[in-house]
């Protein structure tokens, strides 16, 4: 991928005022998928116009779904075609950088009458897909991967799927969702047990579209053969995007920032719990419910942080926030220890190794372990950081720049647009001294 976008951050800013970060990525993906497969017209507002969600949108357009928008306000109108109304796409579906698109769509595509090929960018093309193709093939799906178990995926249509029970070996909402979405097309009952709670947006949104889903403890069950009924979806701001600002305000002296309208689904709030355990000063204001998801404004004030041992049960609830939490740990007094987080090694990059390399380059004592990291807080120096086509690495080091001893440069930052279009201008508005350069 040719990507010459660089960010340069001058140290010393403070984060103040009120900001609103873009819409939730997980909810935006699912709004397109379920809206397309529903009967009737679904209206979406607050849709994340990041490249990942646009990959999902373009995939459904390529399969004949009429989607108007998104306009500048993130409003979309989806003319649902029903569960059996998709048409064969003329080309391979390009999922770009998006693991969520590819893994969730694998489940949906497994139930179609036609063949589909799914491809991805340099990062996605290295990511493991057997975690979905193995359970889907137990349901009767026929999906080919490369010998390494990576994309491209070739999904053979016209299969009869049958419901299974799947005991997930890892805590993954993408795997859970892929199986449940295939279960819409399967005969009988499909159920999944998860080793730890993971984000439950699929279950919530299926119910919002009138589809019965049972959750009993760690087991989620649905029956095939139902239908989805169009609805209206108001997408809250993404807590995973807000997390960069939560950490930025926590580590930059003088900060007092309000982040508005943030989705606070309890399967996503680990970052708030972890920052509070570290001594962070976060207050929830104006708590309310929007479209079946809890939402609040979050006030974050600077506070001296201390190192902690991160409770393992919080790991799946903060899985996307660790790059920036490692930055918080670097600015904390004492040692932070993370365990039980081997999933970080198979994200858009190996986030344990890539973060450790970057922090070490900045003079921080960071020791990667097979399933986590040990970070000793200290003075961040400055370095040139390679983001490895991983949006969250680029944004995490942008926040590290607030506390660095000299300007920080981050390279290959174009993938920030996958989840957070407008990041640089919003960060600059909040008080980060950041510029982007081609
Ligand atoms: C997502 C689930 C998570 C997360 C990803 C989005 C989702 O992945 O990292 O950014 O929307 O279901 P895993 O479920 O594989 O941990």
Short mmCIF file of C-alpha atoms and ligand atoms in Angstrom, two decimals:
data_model
loop_
_atom_site.label_atom_id
_atom_site.label_comp_id
_atom_site.label_asym_id
_atom_site.label_seq_id
_atom_site.Cartn_x
_atom_site.Cartn_y
_atom_site.Cartn_z
CA UNK A 1 0.00 0.00 0.00
CA UNK A 2 1.44 3.37 -0.86
CA UNK A 3 0.85 5.55 2.16
CA UNK A 4 2.95 8.63 2.67
CA UNK A 5 0.74 10.27 5.30
CA UNK A 6 2.74 11.37 8.36
CA UNK A 7 1.60 12.93 11.60
CA UNK A 8 3.88 15.25 13.55
CA UNK A 9 3.01 16.07 17.16
CA UNK A 10 4.66 18.86 19.15
CA UNK A 11 4.73 18.13 22.87
CA UNK A 12 2.98 20.12 25.54
CA UNK A 13 -0.64 20.60 24.50
CA UNK A 14 -3.60 20.31 26.89
CA UNK A 15 -7.05 19.00 25.90
CA UNK A 16 -9.98 21.28 26.66
CA UNK A 17 -13.49 22.11 25.45
CA UNK A 18 -16.19 19.83 24.07
CA UNK A 19 -15.72 17.40 21.20
CA UNK A 20 -17.76 14.72 19.49
CA UNK A 21 -15.93 11.79 17.91
CA UNK A 22 -17.38 9.90 14.91
CA UNK A 23 -19.93 7.08 15.04
CA UNK A 24 -19.34 3.61 16.42
CA UNK A 25 -17.60 1.33 13.94
CA UNK A 26 -19.12 -1.93 15.17
CA UNK A 27 -22.67 -0.56 15.18
CA UNK A 28 -22.20 1.12 11.78
CA UNK A 29 -21.11 -2.14 10.12
CA UNK A 30 -24.03 -4.02 11.58
CA UNK A 31 -26.54 -1.30 10.58
CA UNK A 32 -25.64 -1.84 6.90
CA UNK A 33 -25.71 -5.62 7.15
CA UNK A 34 -29.01 -5.97 8.96
CA UNK A 35 -30.64 -2.98 7.22
CA UNK A 36 -29.80 -4.55 3.84
CA UNK A 37 -31.25 -7.92 4.84
CA UNK A 38 -34.38 -6.52 6.48
CA UNK A 39 -37.80 -6.16 4.94
CA UNK A 40 -38.59 -2.46 4.50
CA UNK A 41 -36.62 0.78 4.74
CA UNK A 42 -34.08 1.30 7.51
CA UNK A 43 -32.95 4.80 8.48
CA UNK A 44 -29.51 5.23 10.06
CA UNK A 45 -28.05 8.39 11.58
CA UNK A 46 -24.58 8.96 13.03
CA UNK A 47 -23.09 6.36 10.62
CA UNK A 48 -19.28 6.22 10.71
CA UNK A 49 -18.00 7.31 7.30
CA UNK A 50 -14.69 5.55 7.82
CA UNK A 51 -13.22 3.35 5.12
CA UNK A 52 -13.97 0.12 7.00
CA UNK A 53 -17.71 0.77 7.17
CA UNK A 54 -17.72 2.08 3.60
CA UNK A 55 -16.28 -1.31 2.53
CA UNK A 56 -19.31 -2.99 4.09
CA UNK A 57 -21.62 -0.44 2.46
CA UNK A 58 -20.04 -0.90 -0.97
CA UNK A 59 -20.25 -4.69 -0.63
CA UNK A 60 -24.02 -4.55 -0.12
CA UNK A 61 -24.41 -2.05 -2.97
CA UNK A 62 -22.45 -4.52 -5.14
CA UNK A 63 -25.04 -7.15 -4.19
CA UNK A 64 -27.90 -5.01 -5.41
CA UNK A 65 -28.98 -3.15 -2.26
CA UNK A 66 -30.07 0.44 -2.78
CA UNK A 67 -28.49 2.67 -0.15
CA UNK A 68 -28.89 6.45 -0.18
CA UNK A 69 -26.22 8.47 1.58
CA UNK A 70 -24.36 8.83 3.78
CA UNK A 71 -24.80 12.60 3.79
CA UNK A 72 -22.62 14.95 5.86
CA UNK A 73 -24.63 14.11 8.99
CA UNK A 74 -24.05 10.38 8.53
CA UNK A 75 -27.65 9.75 7.50
CA UNK A 76 -28.36 6.70 5.40
CA UNK A 77 -31.47 5.16 3.96
CA UNK A 78 -31.29 1.45 3.21
CA UNK A 79 -33.90 -0.25 1.05
CA UNK A 80 -33.79 -3.72 2.58
CA UNK A 81 -34.05 -6.67 0.21
CA UNK A 82 -34.91 -9.36 2.78
CA UNK A 83 -32.71 -12.24 3.89
CA UNK A 84 -32.92 -13.89 0.47
CA UNK A 85 -32.86 -10.82 -1.77
CA UNK A 86 -29.13 -10.26 -2.38
CA UNK A 87 -27.74 -10.67 -5.90
CA UNK A 88 -24.40 -12.10 -6.96
CA UNK A 89 -21.75 -9.34 -7.11
CA UNK A 90 -19.96 -8.83 -10.42
CA UNK A 91 -16.54 -8.58 -8.72
CA UNK A 92 -14.72 -9.70 -5.60
CA UNK A 93 -15.86 -7.80 -2.50
CA UNK A 94 -12.99 -5.63 -1.26
CA UNK A 95 -12.98 -5.50 2.54
CA UNK A 96 -9.97 -3.17 2.69
CA UNK A 97 -8.46 -3.13 6.21
CA UNK A 98 -11.62 -4.39 7.88
CA UNK A 99 -11.57 -7.67 9.80
CA UNK A 100 -15.11 -7.00 11.02
CA UNK A 101 -16.43 -6.77 7.45
CA UNK A 102 -14.71 -9.94 6.33
CA UNK A 103 -15.50 -12.08 9.36
CA UNK A 104 -19.14 -11.05 9.78
CA UNK A 105 -19.78 -11.21 6.06
CA UNK A 106 -18.30 -14.72 5.89
CA UNK A 107 -21.23 -15.87 8.01
CA UNK A 108 -23.75 -14.03 5.88
CA UNK A 109 -22.22 -15.05 2.55
CA UNK A 110 -22.13 -18.71 3.62
CA UNK A 111 -25.92 -18.71 3.44
CA UNK A 112 -26.32 -17.19 -0.04
CA UNK A 113 -27.25 -18.95 -3.26
CA UNK A 114 -24.24 -17.48 -5.13
CA UNK A 115 -20.44 -17.61 -4.87
CA UNK A 116 -18.51 -14.67 -3.41
CA UNK A 117 -14.81 -13.84 -3.29
CA UNK A 118 -13.61 -11.51 -0.51
CA UNK A 119 -10.24 -9.74 -0.60
CA UNK A 120 -8.43 -7.35 1.72
CA UNK A 121 -5.45 -4.99 2.02
CA UNK A 122 -1.91 -5.88 3.10
CA UNK A 123 -2.87 -5.96 6.81
CA UNK A 124 -6.16 -7.87 6.44
CA UNK A 125 -4.48 -10.34 4.07
CA UNK A 126 -2.30 -11.49 6.99
CA UNK A 127 -5.11 -11.99 9.51
CA UNK A 128 -6.43 -15.39 10.63
CA UNK A 129 -9.75 -16.44 9.10
CA UNK A 130 -9.87 -20.10 10.21
CA UNK A 131 -11.46 -18.88 13.43
CA UNK A 132 -14.61 -18.26 11.37
CA UNK A 133 -14.24 -20.73 8.50
CA UNK A 134 -13.83 -23.72 10.87
CA UNK A 135 -17.17 -23.26 12.72
CA UNK A 136 -18.93 -22.13 9.53
CA UNK A 137 -17.82 -25.30 7.75
CA UNK A 138 -19.27 -27.31 10.64
CA UNK A 139 -22.55 -25.62 9.71
CA UNK A 140 -22.15 -26.83 6.12
CA UNK A 141 -20.49 -23.74 4.61
CA UNK A 142 -17.83 -24.16 1.95
CA UNK A 143 -15.16 -21.45 2.27
CA UNK A 144 -11.60 -21.57 0.96
CA UNK A 145 -8.74 -19.59 2.48
CA UNK A 146 -5.06 -19.54 1.54
CA UNK A 147 -2.96 -22.41 2.92
CA UNK A 148 -2.05 -20.07 5.79
CA UNK A 149 -5.74 -19.62 6.66
CA UNK A 150 -5.73 -15.99 5.50
CA UNK A 151 -7.71 -14.01 2.85
CA UNK A 152 -8.72 -14.02 0.04
CA UNK A 153 -11.80 -16.05 0.95
CA UNK A 154 -13.79 -17.92 -1.66
CA UNK A 155 -17.30 -18.67 -0.41
CA UNK A 156 -19.25 -21.26 -2.38
CA UNK A 157 -22.96 -20.53 -2.49
CA UNK A 158 -25.97 -22.82 -2.60
CA UNK A 159 -25.11 -24.82 0.53
CA UNK A 160 -27.67 -25.98 3.06
CA UNK A 161 -26.60 -24.74 6.46
CA UNK A 162 -27.57 -26.45 9.70
CA UNK A 163 -27.49 -24.99 13.18
CA UNK A 164 -24.65 -25.99 15.49
CA UNK A 165 -23.55 -25.29 19.00
CA UNK A 166 -20.09 -23.72 19.04
CA UNK A 167 -17.95 -23.37 22.12
CA UNK A 168 -15.67 -20.49 21.13
CA UNK A 169 -11.99 -21.04 21.92
CA UNK A 170 -11.34 -17.27 22.10
CA UNK A 171 -13.34 -14.25 23.28
CA UNK A 172 -14.20 -12.75 19.89
CA UNK A 173 -17.31 -10.80 18.98
CA UNK A 174 -16.43 -11.19 15.33
CA UNK A 175 -16.45 -14.98 15.57
CA UNK A 176 -19.65 -14.99 17.64
CA UNK A 177 -21.34 -12.63 15.18
CA UNK A 178 -20.23 -14.58 12.12
CA UNK A 179 -21.79 -17.78 13.48
CA UNK A 180 -25.00 -16.07 14.62
CA UNK A 181 -25.40 -14.35 11.23
CA UNK A 182 -24.92 -17.70 9.45
CA UNK A 183 -27.48 -19.04 11.91
CA UNK A 184 -30.12 -16.76 10.33
CA UNK A 185 -29.79 -18.98 7.24
CA UNK A 186 -29.38 -22.31 9.04
CA UNK A 187 -31.93 -25.00 9.76
CA UNK A 188 -32.77 -25.25 13.45
CA UNK A 189 -30.93 -23.77 16.40
CA UNK A 190 -27.55 -22.06 16.36
CA UNK A 191 -25.85 -21.30 19.66
CA UNK A 192 -22.48 -19.99 20.76
CA UNK A 193 -20.82 -19.91 24.16
CA UNK A 194 -18.11 -17.36 24.81
CA UNK A 195 -15.24 -17.78 27.27
CA UNK A 196 -15.68 -14.14 28.40
CA UNK A 197 -18.27 -11.48 27.53
CA UNK A 198 -17.57 -9.71 24.23
CA UNK A 199 -19.36 -6.81 22.57
CA UNK A 200 -23.01 -7.71 22.06
CA UNK A 201 -24.03 -5.27 19.31
CA UNK A 202 -25.08 -8.09 16.97
CA UNK A 203 -27.47 -9.56 19.53
CA UNK A 204 -28.88 -6.13 20.43
CA UNK A 205 -29.34 -5.07 16.85
CA UNK A 206 -30.93 -8.37 15.78
CA UNK A 207 -33.49 -7.81 18.53
CA UNK A 208 -33.93 -4.23 17.30
CA UNK A 209 -34.84 -5.69 13.88
CA UNK A 210 -37.43 -7.92 15.57
CA UNK A 211 -35.36 -11.14 15.52
CA UNK A 212 -35.52 -13.26 18.69
CA UNK A 213 -32.11 -13.91 20.27
CA UNK A 214 -31.73 -15.57 23.69
CA UNK A 215 -28.82 -14.75 25.98
CA UNK A 216 -28.44 -17.00 29.03
CA UNK A 217 -25.19 -16.42 30.88
CA UNK A 218 -22.41 -16.88 28.33
CA UNK A 219 -24.62 -18.70 25.78
CA UNK A 220 -26.35 -16.95 22.88
CA UNK A 221 -28.99 -18.78 20.85
CA UNK A 222 -31.16 -18.08 17.82
CA UNK A 223 -33.33 -20.06 15.39
CA UNK A 224 -32.89 -19.93 11.63
CA UNK A 225 -35.63 -19.08 9.20
CA UNK A 226 -36.98 -15.86 10.71
CA UNK A 227 -37.08 -12.41 9.19
CA UNK A 228 -35.66 -8.97 9.95
CA UNK A 229 -38.02 -6.01 10.03
CA UNK A 230 -36.62 -2.57 9.09
CA UNK A 231 -36.03 -0.08 11.87
CA UNK A 232 -34.33 3.22 12.73
CA UNK A 233 -30.78 3.27 14.13
CA UNK A 234 -29.07 6.19 15.87
CA UNK A 235 -25.36 5.32 16.04
CA UNK A 236 -23.62 6.76 19.14
CA UNK A 237 -20.02 8.00 19.07
CA UNK A 238 -17.41 5.26 19.20
CA UNK A 239 -15.94 4.71 22.68
CA UNK A 240 -12.88 3.23 20.94
CA UNK A 241 -12.28 6.58 19.20
CA UNK A 242 -13.14 8.52 22.37
CA UNK A 243 -10.48 6.44 24.18
CA UNK A 244 -7.64 8.34 22.50
CA UNK A 245 -8.98 11.56 23.98
CA UNK A 246 -9.67 9.97 27.37
CA UNK A 247 -6.02 9.02 27.61
CA UNK A 248 -4.81 12.28 26.03
CA UNK A 249 -6.72 14.37 28.60
CA UNK A 250 -5.63 12.08 31.44
CA UNK A 251 -1.91 12.47 30.65
CA UNK A 252 -1.71 16.12 29.53
CA UNK A 253 -1.50 18.53 32.49
CA UNK A 254 -4.16 21.24 32.41
CA UNK A 255 -6.67 19.15 30.46
CA UNK A 256 -10.42 19.29 31.09
CA UNK A 257 -12.33 17.83 28.16
CA UNK A 258 -15.92 16.74 27.53
CA UNK A 259 -16.46 14.02 24.91
CA UNK A 260 -20.12 14.05 23.89
CA UNK A 261 -22.63 11.30 23.11
CA UNK A 262 -20.31 8.32 23.64
CA UNK A 263 -21.74 4.80 23.40
CA UNK A 264 -21.32 3.08 26.77
CA UNK A 265 -22.44 -0.45 26.02
CA UNK A 266 -21.22 -2.40 29.09
CA UNK A 267 -19.29 -4.79 26.83
CA UNK A 268 -17.15 -1.83 25.68
CA UNK A 269 -16.40 0.20 28.80
CA UNK A 270 -13.23 -1.54 30.01
CA UNK A 271 -11.15 1.51 29.06
CA UNK A 272 -13.01 3.66 31.58
CA UNK A 273 -12.59 1.04 34.31
CA UNK A 274 -8.87 0.63 33.57
CA UNK A 275 -8.18 4.36 33.50
CA UNK A 276 -10.06 4.82 36.77
CA UNK A 277 -8.05 2.00 38.37
CA UNK A 278 -4.93 3.92 37.25
CA UNK A 279 -6.22 7.04 38.99
CA UNK A 280 -7.86 8.70 35.97
CA UNK A 281 -10.48 11.39 36.63
CA UNK A 282 -13.46 10.49 34.42
CA UNK A 283 -17.06 11.51 35.09
CA UNK A 284 -20.13 10.37 33.18
CA UNK A 285 -22.62 13.16 32.52
CA UNK A 286 -26.11 13.16 31.06
CA UNK A 287 -26.45 9.35 30.98
CA UNK A 288 -29.26 8.26 28.67
CA UNK A 289 -30.33 5.46 26.32
CA UNK A 290 -30.31 5.92 22.54
CA UNK A 291 -31.71 3.21 20.28
CA UNK A 292 -31.12 0.41 22.78
CA UNK A 293 -27.54 1.47 23.63
CA UNK A 294 -26.50 3.43 26.76
CA UNK A 295 -24.90 6.80 25.95
CA UNK A 296 -23.28 9.57 28.05
CA UNK A 297 -20.98 12.57 27.82
CA UNK A 298 -17.60 11.87 29.42
CA UNK A 299 -15.67 14.56 31.29
CA UNK A 300 -11.96 13.81 31.59
CA UNK A 301 -9.55 15.89 33.64
CA UNK A 302 -5.81 15.54 33.90
CA UNK A 303 -4.75 13.30 36.78
CA UNK A 304 -1.43 11.72 37.70
CA UNK A 305 -1.73 8.03 36.78
CA UNK A 306 -0.23 5.03 38.54
CA UNK A 307 0.71 1.65 37.12
CA UNK A 308 -1.60 -1.31 37.78
CA UNK A 309 -2.03 -4.99 37.06
CA UNK A 310 -4.92 -4.96 34.59
CA UNK A 311 -7.67 -7.38 35.67
CA UNK A 312 -7.95 -10.06 32.97
CA UNK A 313 -11.75 -9.90 32.91
CA UNK A 314 -11.47 -6.34 31.56
CA UNK A 315 -9.37 -7.39 28.56
CA UNK A 316 -12.18 -8.26 26.09
CA UNK A 317 -14.08 -5.16 27.25
CA UNK A 318 -11.17 -2.90 26.24
CA UNK A 319 -9.66 -4.97 23.44
CA UNK A 320 -9.30 -2.13 20.92
CA UNK A 321 -8.09 0.41 23.48
CA UNK A 322 -4.82 -1.22 24.54
CA UNK A 323 -2.52 0.69 22.18
CA UNK A 324 -3.52 3.96 23.82
CA UNK A 325 -3.74 2.39 27.30
CA UNK A 326 -0.07 1.41 26.85
CA UNK A 327 0.63 5.11 26.32
CA UNK A 328 -1.21 5.86 29.57
CA UNK A 329 0.93 3.18 31.29
CA UNK A 330 4.10 4.82 29.92
CA UNK A 331 3.07 8.11 31.54
CA UNK A 332 2.10 6.47 34.85
CA UNK A 333 4.22 6.10 37.95
CA UNK A 334 5.33 2.50 38.42
CA UNK A 335 4.66 -0.68 36.54
CA UNK A 336 1.64 -1.77 34.50
CA UNK A 337 1.20 -5.46 33.75
CA UNK A 338 -1.15 -6.85 31.10
CA UNK A 339 -1.83 -10.59 30.72
CA UNK A 340 -4.49 -12.63 28.92
CA UNK A 341 -4.39 -10.41 25.85
CA UNK A 342 -2.88 -12.67 23.17
CA UNK A 343 -5.70 -11.55 20.81
CA UNK A 344 -3.81 -8.25 20.47
CA UNK A 345 -1.25 -10.10 18.37
CA UNK A 346 -3.79 -10.73 15.57
CA UNK A 347 -5.34 -7.26 15.21
CA UNK A 348 -4.61 -4.86 12.34
CA UNK A 349 -0.99 -5.32 13.43
CA UNK A 350 0.65 -7.32 16.23
CA UNK A 351 -0.26 -4.63 18.72
CA UNK A 352 1.88 -6.03 21.53
CA UNK A 353 5.07 -6.06 19.45
CA UNK A 354 4.41 -2.90 17.47
CA UNK A 355 3.54 -0.88 20.60
CA UNK A 356 6.52 -2.31 22.50
CA UNK A 357 8.86 -1.42 19.62
CA UNK A 358 7.50 2.12 19.46
CA UNK A 359 7.60 2.71 23.21
CA UNK A 360 11.13 1.30 23.46
CA UNK A 361 12.15 3.65 20.64
CA UNK A 362 10.80 6.47 22.84
CA UNK A 363 12.99 5.31 25.73
CA UNK A 364 10.30 3.51 27.73
CA UNK A 365 11.04 0.21 29.45
CA UNK A 366 8.41 -2.01 27.75
CA UNK A 367 8.68 -5.82 27.74
CA UNK A 368 6.37 -7.75 25.45
CA UNK A 369 5.23 -11.17 26.72
CA UNK A 370 3.35 -13.85 24.73
CA UNK A 371 -0.03 -12.64 26.02
CA UNK A 372 0.60 -9.08 27.15
CA UNK A 373 3.20 -6.53 28.13
CA UNK A 374 4.99 -5.06 31.15
CA UNK A 375 5.49 -1.31 31.02
CA UNK A 376 7.50 0.78 33.44
CA UNK A 377 6.30 4.38 33.44
CA UNK A 378 8.95 6.99 32.60
CA UNK A 379 9.77 10.04 30.51
CA UNK A 380 8.69 9.57 26.89
CA UNK A 381 11.38 10.61 24.49
CA UNK A 382 10.57 11.24 20.87
CA UNK A 383 10.98 8.93 17.92
CA UNK A 384 9.75 8.24 14.42
CA UNK A 385 7.08 5.59 14.80
CA UNK A 386 5.97 3.21 12.03
CA UNK A 387 2.25 2.53 12.35
CA UNK A 388 2.25 -0.78 10.38
CA UNK A 389 -0.99 0.16 8.61
CA UNK A 390 -2.73 0.12 11.97
CA UNK A 391 -4.97 3.11 12.66
CA UNK A 392 -4.92 2.66 16.41
CA UNK A 393 -1.11 2.57 16.59
CA UNK A 394 -0.97 5.90 14.74
CA UNK A 395 -3.56 7.54 17.00
CA UNK A 396 -2.06 6.10 20.20
CA UNK A 397 1.37 7.58 19.43
CA UNK A 398 -0.28 10.90 18.51
CA UNK A 399 -1.42 11.08 22.13
CA UNK A 400 2.02 9.98 23.35
CA UNK A 401 3.33 13.10 21.60
CA UNK A 402 1.57 15.25 24.22
CA UNK A 403 4.07 14.07 26.82
CA UNK A 404 7.16 13.46 24.67
CA UNK A 405 10.34 15.43 25.24
CA UNK A 406 10.56 16.52 21.57
CA UNK A 407 8.37 16.30 18.43
CA UNK A 408 7.01 12.84 17.58
CA UNK A 409 6.64 11.68 13.97
CA UNK A 410 4.31 8.85 13.01
CA UNK A 411 4.51 7.36 9.51
CA UNK A 412 2.01 5.54 7.27
CA UNK A 413 -1.03 7.09 8.91
CA UNK A 414 -3.56 6.90 6.06
CA UNK A 415 -5.32 3.95 7.76
CA UNK A 416 -6.55 6.34 10.46
CA UNK A 417 -9.33 7.00 7.94
CA UNK A 418 -10.57 3.43 8.39
CA UNK A 419 -12.10 4.26 11.76
CA UNK A 420 -11.60 7.96 12.49
CA UNK A 421 -11.93 10.35 9.55
CA UNK A 422 -11.10 13.87 10.74
CA UNK A 423 -8.87 12.67 13.59
CA UNK A 424 -6.13 15.24 13.04
CA UNK A 425 -8.45 18.24 12.86
CA UNK A 426 -10.48 17.10 15.89
CA UNK A 427 -7.31 16.41 17.91
CA UNK A 428 -5.96 19.84 16.92
CA UNK A 429 -9.26 21.47 17.92
CA UNK A 430 -9.07 19.75 21.32
CA UNK A 431 -5.51 21.03 21.86
CA UNK A 432 -3.09 18.40 20.52
CA UNK A 433 -0.36 20.22 18.53
CA UNK A 434 -0.67 17.83 15.61
CA UNK A 435 -0.26 18.31 11.86
CA UNK A 436 -0.50 15.84 8.99
CA UNK A 437 1.81 15.83 5.98
CA UNK A 438 1.65 13.95 2.67
C1 LIG B 1 -15.32 -6.03 16.57
C2 LIG B 1 -14.82 -6.97 17.43
C3 LIG B 1 -13.44 -6.94 17.95
C4 LIG B 1 -12.73 -5.61 17.67
C5 LIG B 1 -13.02 -5.06 16.32
C6 LIG B 1 -14.51 -4.89 16.09
C7 LIG B 1 -16.72 -6.15 16.14
O1 LIG B 1 -12.68 -7.98 17.36
O2 LIG B 1 -11.34 -5.75 17.86
O3 LIG B 1 -12.40 -3.79 16.16
O4 LIG B 1 -17.28 -5.17 15.60
O5 LIG B 1 -17.30 -7.23 16.32
P1 LIG B 1 -12.69 -9.46 18.02
O6 LIG B 1 -14.08 -9.79 18.28
O7 LIG B 1 -12.07 -10.36 16.99
O8 LIG B 1 -11.86 -9.34 19.26
#
